[in-house]
Amino acid sequence: MQLSMSCSARVETRMELTVEQRAMAIQSHMLTLRLELTEALRGEKYLPWANCPACGKGLKPVEIIRGFKDDPNDFTTECPKCKHRFKANLRHYIRGDYAELPFYCASQVLAQLQPLVAVSIDEFKKKHPAIYYSAVVHHGTVRNAFQKIGIPYAFDETFDWKEKVKPFLGQLPDTIIAEVAGVCAATVRKFRKGRQIAACTRADMLENAVV
Ligand SMILES: [Zn+2]
């Protein structure tokens, strides 16, 4: 009884949101799960990180991404509170410690890829870590990112994905799980259906989002 009451209260809260607030809640929830899935698959955690130097606000990852201009030559994000523009970082956590790298937006990653087509995965990580890890956050794998600019990339990363994606089936769209795991969406769909888990909908994501 208590559970159903809290559930209906939550649905009511969601109904009061504007279209923009709902879109933001879904995008934020999807990004949180996506970063969790990336961590589960790779055993490493990545977190977009920014504190506004003008007003001190700590930006959420979704705010950092929304603050980018989608301009390959402008590396700044925008503070949603005071509108100051500054560069964000990507924290790469390894065994309790972290390294801080520049964080690029999805289109800045794509704009920098072409000259790196012959670079192997290991070399990519070592010599171009900011592009590599930003590519992972936005595009799942470097190979996916190359595919988006229509260039075949010869090096692949494979993950033992089936066990690791199980908690995310039905929580994230199959297309997102597939992108992060570096497999095709039809494979994820088949795997999910085989486990009799319903597909994720926007309504589910809004319901589960922290508002
Ligand atoms: Zn600010």
PDB file of C-alpha atoms and ligand atoms in Angstrom:
ATOM      1  CA  MET A   1       0.000   0.000   0.000  1.00  0.00           C
ATOM      2  CA  GLN A   2       2.744   2.389   1.020  1.00  0.00           C
ATOM      3  CA  LEU A   3       4.690   1.504  -2.076  1.00  0.00           C
ATOM      4  CA  SER A   4       1.772   2.181  -4.435  1.00  0.00           C
ATOM      5  CA  MET A   5       1.126   5.535  -2.744  1.00  0.00           C
ATOM      6  CA  SER A   6       4.712   6.648  -3.114  1.00  0.00           C
ATOM      7  CA  CYS A   7       4.599   5.455  -6.702  1.00  0.00           C
ATOM      8  CA  SER A   8       1.512   7.483  -7.576  1.00  0.00           C
ATOM      9  CA  ALA A   9       3.007  10.513  -5.812  1.00  0.00           C
ATOM     10  CA  ARG A  10       6.065  10.094  -7.995  1.00  0.00           C
ATOM     11  CA  VAL A  11       3.949   9.888 -11.158  1.00  0.00           C
ATOM     12  CA  GLU A  12       2.166  13.096 -10.114  1.00  0.00           C
ATOM     13  CA  THR A  13       5.490  14.858  -9.633  1.00  0.00           C
ATOM     14  CA  ARG A  14       6.468  13.771 -13.138  1.00  0.00           C
ATOM     15  CA  MET A  15       3.173  15.108 -14.560  1.00  0.00           C
ATOM     16  CA  GLU A  16       3.957  18.581 -13.210  1.00  0.00           C
ATOM     17  CA  LEU A  17       7.221  18.777 -15.125  1.00  0.00           C
ATOM     18  CA  THR A  18       7.482  20.855 -18.270  1.00  0.00           C
ATOM     19  CA  VAL A  19       8.399  19.161 -21.565  1.00  0.00           C
ATOM     20  CA  GLU A  20      11.922  20.570 -21.212  1.00  0.00           C
ATOM     21  CA  GLN A  21      12.257  19.308 -17.618  1.00  0.00           C
ATOM     22  CA  ARG A  22      11.097  15.835 -18.651  1.00  0.00           C
ATOM     23  CA  ALA A  23      13.585  15.726 -21.522  1.00  0.00           C
ATOM     24  CA  MET A  24      16.348  16.807 -19.132  1.00  0.00           C
ATOM     25  CA  ALA A  25      15.332  14.190 -16.519  1.00  0.00           C
ATOM     26  CA  ILE A  26      15.378  11.420 -19.141  1.00  0.00           C
ATOM     27  CA  GLN A  27      18.689  12.588 -20.632  1.00  0.00           C
ATOM     28  CA  SER A  28      20.274  12.777 -17.182  1.00  0.00           C
ATOM     29  CA  HIS A  29      18.992   9.339 -16.154  1.00  0.00           C
ATOM     30  CA  MET A  30      20.132   7.813 -19.441  1.00  0.00           C
ATOM     31  CA  LEU A  31      23.609   9.349 -19.068  1.00  0.00           C
ATOM     32  CA  THR A  32      23.961   8.102 -15.467  1.00  0.00           C
ATOM     33  CA  LEU A  33      23.063   4.550 -16.525  1.00  0.00           C
ATOM     34  CA  ARG A  34      25.250   4.788 -19.605  1.00  0.00           C
ATOM     35  CA  LEU A  35      28.274   5.776 -17.491  1.00  0.00           C
ATOM     36  CA  GLU A  36      27.477   2.932 -15.065  1.00  0.00           C
ATOM     37  CA  LEU A  37      27.295   0.461 -17.951  1.00  0.00           C
ATOM     38  CA  THR A  38      30.596   1.778 -19.360  1.00  0.00           C
ATOM     39  CA  GLU A  39      32.178   1.201 -15.942  1.00  0.00           C
ATOM     40  CA  ALA A  40      30.681  -2.302 -15.658  1.00  0.00           C
ATOM     41  CA  LEU A  41      32.020  -3.294 -19.084  1.00  0.00           C
ATOM     42  CA  ARG A  42      35.471  -1.749 -18.838  1.00  0.00           C
ATOM     43  CA  GLY A  43      36.194  -1.992 -15.106  1.00  0.00           C
ATOM     44  CA  GLU A  44      37.143   1.701 -15.130  1.00  0.00           C
ATOM     45  CA  LYS A  45      35.073   4.695 -14.193  1.00  0.00           C
ATOM     46  CA  TYR A  46      34.799   7.906 -16.231  1.00  0.00           C
ATOM     47  CA  LEU A  47      33.023  11.013 -15.003  1.00  0.00           C
ATOM     48  CA  PRO A  48      32.630  14.385 -16.755  1.00  0.00           C
ATOM     49  CA  TRP A  49      33.635  16.898 -14.088  1.00  0.00           C
ATOM     50  CA  ALA A  50      33.317  20.692 -13.845  1.00  0.00           C
ATOM     51  CA  ASN A  51      33.116  23.326 -11.141  1.00  0.00           C
ATOM     52  CA  CYS A  52      32.239  26.772 -12.442  1.00  0.00           C
ATOM     53  CA  PRO A  53      35.259  29.049 -11.734  1.00  0.00           C
ATOM     54  CA  ALA A  54      32.971  32.119 -11.660  1.00  0.00           C
ATOM     55  CA  CYS A  55      30.181  31.077  -9.258  1.00  0.00           C
ATOM     56  CA  GLY A  56      31.471  27.784  -7.805  1.00  0.00           C
ATOM     57  CA  LYS A  57      28.552  25.642  -8.992  1.00  0.00           C
ATOM     58  CA  GLY A  58      29.383  21.947  -9.459  1.00  0.00           C
ATOM     59  CA  LEU A  59      27.900  20.905 -12.805  1.00  0.00           C
ATOM     60  CA  LYS A  60      26.160  17.558 -13.280  1.00  0.00           C
ATOM     61  CA  PRO A  61      27.509  15.500 -16.214  1.00  0.00           C
ATOM     62  CA  VAL A  62      24.314  16.162 -18.165  1.00  0.00           C
ATOM     63  CA  GLU A  63      24.701  19.924 -17.598  1.00  0.00           C
ATOM     64  CA  ILE A  64      28.281  19.782 -18.886  1.00  0.00           C
ATOM     65  CA  ILE A  65      27.155  17.997 -22.048  1.00  0.00           C
ATOM     66  CA  ARG A  66      24.210  20.325 -22.606  1.00  0.00           C
ATOM     67  CA  GLY A  67      26.473  23.353 -22.134  1.00  0.00           C
ATOM     68  CA  PHE A  68      28.687  22.480 -25.112  1.00  0.00           C
ATOM     69  CA  LYS A  69      28.115  24.490 -28.285  1.00  0.00           C
ATOM     70  CA  ASP A  70      28.588  21.490 -30.612  1.00  0.00           C
ATOM     71  CA  ASP A  71      31.322  23.542 -32.230  1.00  0.00           C
ATOM     72  CA  PRO A  72      34.593  21.673 -32.961  1.00  0.00           C
ATOM     73  CA  ASN A  73      36.592  24.854 -32.253  1.00  0.00           C
ATOM     74  CA  ASP A  74      34.963  25.862 -28.980  1.00  0.00           C
ATOM     75  CA  PHE A  75      35.987  23.557 -26.137  1.00  0.00           C
ATOM     76  CA  THR A  76      33.985  25.309 -23.423  1.00  0.00           C
ATOM     77  CA  THR A  77      30.781  24.362 -21.649  1.00  0.00           C
ATOM     78  CA  GLU A  78      28.333  26.793 -20.035  1.00  0.00           C
ATOM     79  CA  CYS A  79      27.462  27.096 -16.362  1.00  0.00           C
ATOM     80  CA  PRO A  80      23.631  26.842 -16.206  1.00  0.00           C
ATOM     81  CA  LYS A  81      23.579  29.157 -13.166  1.00  0.00           C
ATOM     82  CA  CYS A  82      25.722  32.155 -14.175  1.00  0.00           C
ATOM     83  CA  LYS A  83      26.286  31.430 -17.924  1.00  0.00           C
ATOM     84  CA  HIS A  84      30.072  31.644 -17.603  1.00  0.00           C
ATOM     85  CA  ARG A  85      31.908  29.521 -20.225  1.00  0.00           C
ATOM     86  CA  PHE A  86      34.899  27.378 -19.267  1.00  0.00           C
ATOM     87  CA  LYS A  87      36.580  24.063 -20.082  1.00  0.00           C
ATOM     88  CA  ALA A  88      35.321  20.863 -18.451  1.00  0.00           C
ATOM     89  CA  ASN A  89      37.369  17.802 -17.471  1.00  0.00           C
ATOM     90  CA  LEU A  90      36.904  14.078 -17.614  1.00  0.00           C
ATOM     91  CA  ARG A  91      37.934  12.233 -14.486  1.00  0.00           C
ATOM     92  CA  HIS A  92      39.289   8.787 -15.219  1.00  0.00           C
ATOM     93  CA  TYR A  93      39.231   6.739 -12.013  1.00  0.00           C
ATOM     94  CA  ILE A  94      41.682   3.882 -11.676  1.00  0.00           C
ATOM     95  CA  ARG A  95      41.915   1.880  -8.453  1.00  0.00           C
ATOM     96  CA  GLY A  96      40.663   4.661  -6.180  1.00  0.00           C
ATOM     97  CA  ASP A  97      42.806   7.361  -7.779  1.00  0.00           C
ATOM     98  CA  TYR A  98      41.954   9.495 -10.788  1.00  0.00           C
ATOM     99  CA  ALA A  99      43.569  11.325 -13.687  1.00  0.00           C
ATOM    100  CA  GLU A 100      41.987  14.498 -15.052  1.00  0.00           C
ATOM    101  CA  LEU A 101      41.799  14.908 -18.831  1.00  0.00           C
ATOM    102  CA  PRO A 102      40.211  17.538 -21.054  1.00  0.00           C
ATOM    103  CA  PHE A 103      36.621  16.503 -21.868  1.00  0.00           C
ATOM    104  CA  TYR A 104      35.473  16.938 -25.453  1.00  0.00           C
ATOM    105  CA  CYS A 105      31.887  16.968 -26.707  1.00  0.00           C
ATOM    106  CA  ALA A 106      30.621  14.326 -29.134  1.00  0.00           C
ATOM    107  CA  SER A 107      31.258  16.403 -32.251  1.00  0.00           C
ATOM    108  CA  GLN A 108      34.719  17.581 -31.091  1.00  0.00           C
ATOM    109  CA  VAL A 109      35.719  13.923 -30.793  1.00  0.00           C
ATOM    110  CA  LEU A 110      34.529  13.219 -34.350  1.00  0.00           C
ATOM    111  CA  ALA A 111      36.311  16.305 -35.709  1.00  0.00           C
ATOM    112  CA  GLN A 112      39.677  15.089 -34.346  1.00  0.00           C
ATOM    113  CA  LEU A 113      39.505  11.453 -35.481  1.00  0.00           C
ATOM    114  CA  GLN A 114      40.480  11.378 -39.139  1.00  0.00           C
ATOM    115  CA  PRO A 115      44.310  11.672 -38.738  1.00  0.00           C
ATOM    116  CA  LEU A 116      44.221   8.898 -36.100  1.00  0.00           C
ATOM    117  CA  VAL A 117      42.763   6.125 -38.263  1.00  0.00           C
ATOM    118  CA  ALA A 118      45.987   4.058 -38.266  1.00  0.00           C
ATOM    119  CA  VAL A 119      46.507   4.340 -34.490  1.00  0.00           C
ATOM    120  CA  SER A 120      45.870   1.090 -32.561  1.00  0.00           C
ATOM    121  CA  ILE A 121      43.683   1.040 -29.450  1.00  0.00           C
ATOM    122  CA  ASP A 122      46.639   0.781 -27.029  1.00  0.00           C
ATOM    123  CA  GLU A 123      48.494   3.624 -28.694  1.00  0.00           C
ATOM    124  CA  PHE A 124      45.297   5.685 -28.830  1.00  0.00           C
ATOM    125  CA  LYS A 125      44.826   5.357 -25.058  1.00  0.00           C
ATOM    126  CA  LYS A 126      48.454   6.265 -24.387  1.00  0.00           C
ATOM    127  CA  LYS A 127      48.991   9.115 -26.837  1.00  0.00           C
ATOM    128  CA  HIS A 128      45.502  10.616 -27.204  1.00  0.00           C
ATOM    129  CA  PRO A 129      43.781   9.789 -23.900  1.00  0.00           C
ATOM    130  CA  ALA A 130      41.414  12.794 -23.888  1.00  0.00           C
ATOM    131  CA  ILE A 131      40.052  11.932 -27.348  1.00  0.00           C
ATOM    132  CA  TYR A 132      39.946   8.223 -26.546  1.00  0.00           C
ATOM    133  CA  TYR A 133      38.048   8.529 -23.251  1.00  0.00           C
ATOM    134  CA  SER A 134      35.727  11.282 -24.524  1.00  0.00           C
ATOM    135  CA  ALA A 135      34.947   8.970 -27.476  1.00  0.00           C
ATOM    136  CA  VAL A 136      34.102   6.166 -25.047  1.00  0.00           C
ATOM    137  CA  VAL A 137      31.714   8.409 -23.080  1.00  0.00           C
ATOM    138  CA  HIS A 138      29.858   9.706 -26.160  1.00  0.00           C
ATOM    139  CA  HIS A 139      30.185   6.946 -28.729  1.00  0.00           C
ATOM    140  CA  GLY A 140      30.843   3.757 -26.714  1.00  0.00           C
ATOM    141  CA  THR A 141      33.950   2.767 -28.669  1.00  0.00           C
ATOM    142  CA  VAL A 142      36.468   4.490 -30.933  1.00  0.00           C
ATOM    143  CA  ARG A 143      35.363   2.174 -33.720  1.00  0.00           C
ATOM    144  CA  ASN A 144      31.759   3.443 -33.375  1.00  0.00           C
ATOM    145  CA  ALA A 145      33.052   7.002 -33.527  1.00  0.00           C
ATOM    146  CA  PHE A 146      34.946   6.300 -36.770  1.00  0.00           C
ATOM    147  CA  GLN A 147      31.820   4.662 -38.164  1.00  0.00           C
ATOM    148  CA  LYS A 148      29.892   7.899 -37.533  1.00  0.00           C
ATOM    149  CA  ILE A 149      32.292   9.797 -39.812  1.00  0.00           C
ATOM    150  CA  GLY A 150      32.159   7.014 -42.406  1.00  0.00           C
ATOM    151  CA  ILE A 151      35.746   5.803 -41.967  1.00  0.00           C
ATOM    152  CA  PRO A 152      36.468   2.107 -41.336  1.00  0.00           C
ATOM    153  CA  TYR A 153      38.725   1.604 -38.303  1.00  0.00           C
ATOM    154  CA  ALA A 154      40.692  -1.641 -38.295  1.00  0.00           C
ATOM    155  CA  PHE A 155      41.083  -2.045 -34.519  1.00  0.00           C
ATOM    156  CA  ASP A 156      38.364  -3.404 -32.317  1.00  0.00           C
ATOM    157  CA  GLU A 157      37.679  -3.746 -28.623  1.00  0.00           C
ATOM    158  CA  THR A 158      35.672  -6.736 -27.494  1.00  0.00           C
ATOM    159  CA  PHE A 159      34.055  -7.184 -24.126  1.00  0.00           C
ATOM    160  CA  ASP A 160      32.637 -10.138 -22.288  1.00  0.00           C
ATOM    161  CA  TRP A 161      29.388  -8.181 -22.424  1.00  0.00           C
ATOM    162  CA  LYS A 162      26.477 -10.567 -21.862  1.00  0.00           C
ATOM    163  CA  GLU A 163      26.845 -11.021 -18.101  1.00  0.00           C
ATOM    164  CA  LYS A 164      27.688  -7.358 -17.566  1.00  0.00           C
ATOM    165  CA  VAL A 165      24.780  -5.843 -19.497  1.00  0.00           C
ATOM    166  CA  LYS A 166      22.136  -8.007 -17.771  1.00  0.00           C
ATOM    167  CA  PRO A 167      21.212  -5.439 -15.060  1.00  0.00           C
ATOM    168  CA  PHE A 168      20.800  -2.776 -17.785  1.00  0.00           C
ATOM    169  CA  LEU A 169      18.470  -4.720 -20.093  1.00  0.00           C
ATOM    170  CA  GLY A 170      15.096  -2.965 -20.196  1.00  0.00           C
ATOM    171  CA  GLN A 171      16.594  -0.055 -18.206  1.00  0.00           C
ATOM    172  CA  LEU A 172      18.360   1.492 -21.200  1.00  0.00           C
ATOM    173  CA  PRO A 173      17.341   1.316 -24.894  1.00  0.00           C
ATOM    174  CA  ASP A 174      18.917  -1.659 -26.712  1.00  0.00           C
ATOM    175  CA  THR A 175      20.627   0.792 -29.083  1.00  0.00           C
ATOM    176  CA  ILE A 176      22.509   2.467 -26.216  1.00  0.00           C
ATOM    177  CA  ILE A 177      23.543  -0.853 -24.643  1.00  0.00           C
ATOM    178  CA  ALA A 178      24.735  -2.018 -28.071  1.00  0.00           C
ATOM    179  CA  GLU A 179      26.734   1.169 -28.649  1.00  0.00           C
ATOM    180  CA  VAL A 180      28.480   0.989 -25.269  1.00  0.00           C
ATOM    181  CA  ALA A 181      29.191  -2.745 -25.617  1.00  0.00           C
ATOM    182  CA  GLY A 182      30.397  -2.397 -29.222  1.00  0.00           C
ATOM    183  CA  VAL A 183      27.889  -4.914 -30.613  1.00  0.00           C
ATOM    184  CA  CYS A 184      24.900  -4.486 -32.912  1.00  0.00           C
ATOM    185  CA  ALA A 185      21.472  -3.522 -31.568  1.00  0.00           C
ATOM    186  CA  ALA A 186      19.775  -6.603 -33.037  1.00  0.00           C
ATOM    187  CA  THR A 187      22.086  -8.827 -30.950  1.00  0.00           C
ATOM    188  CA  VAL A 188      21.176  -6.975 -27.747  1.00  0.00           C
ATOM    189  CA  ARG A 189      17.462  -7.058 -28.650  1.00  0.00           C
ATOM    190  CA  LYS A 190      17.602 -10.818 -29.192  1.00  0.00           C
ATOM    191  CA  PHE A 191      19.477 -11.341 -25.917  1.00  0.00           C
ATOM    192  CA  ARG A 192      16.936  -9.187 -24.001  1.00  0.00           C
ATOM    193  CA  LYS A 193      13.930 -10.932 -25.554  1.00  0.00           C
ATOM    194  CA  GLY A 194      15.479 -14.310 -24.750  1.00  0.00           C
ATOM    195  CA  ARG A 195      15.453 -13.258 -21.102  1.00  0.00           C
ATOM    196  CA  GLN A 196      11.831 -12.083 -21.415  1.00  0.00           C
ATOM    197  CA  ILE A 197      12.622  -8.514 -20.426  1.00  0.00           C
ATOM    198  CA  ALA A 198      10.419  -5.768 -21.898  1.00  0.00           C
ATOM    199  CA  ALA A 199      12.061  -3.028 -23.960  1.00  0.00           C
ATOM    200  CA  CYS A 200      12.879   0.237 -22.211  1.00  0.00           C
ATOM    201  CA  THR A 201      10.469   3.101 -22.920  1.00  0.00           C
ATOM    202  CA  ARG A 202      10.746   6.858 -22.341  1.00  0.00           C
ATOM    203  CA  ALA A 203       7.925   6.528 -19.773  1.00  0.00           C
ATOM    204  CA  ASP A 204       9.979   3.945 -17.807  1.00  0.00           C
ATOM    205  CA  MET A 205      13.008   6.175 -17.880  1.00  0.00           C
ATOM    206  CA  LEU A 206      11.030   9.201 -16.702  1.00  0.00           C
ATOM    207  CA  GLU A 207       9.525   7.083 -13.934  1.00  0.00           C
ATOM    208  CA  ASN A 208      12.983   5.945 -12.763  1.00  0.00           C
ATOM    209  CA  ALA A 209      14.723   9.289 -13.175  1.00  0.00           C
ATOM    210  CA  VAL A 210      15.800  11.290 -10.162  1.00  0.00           C
ATOM    211  CA  VAL A 211      14.132  14.685 -10.512  1.00  0.00           C
TER     212      VAL A 211
HETATM  213 ZN    ZN B   1      28.660  29.667 -12.759  1.00  0.00          ZN
END
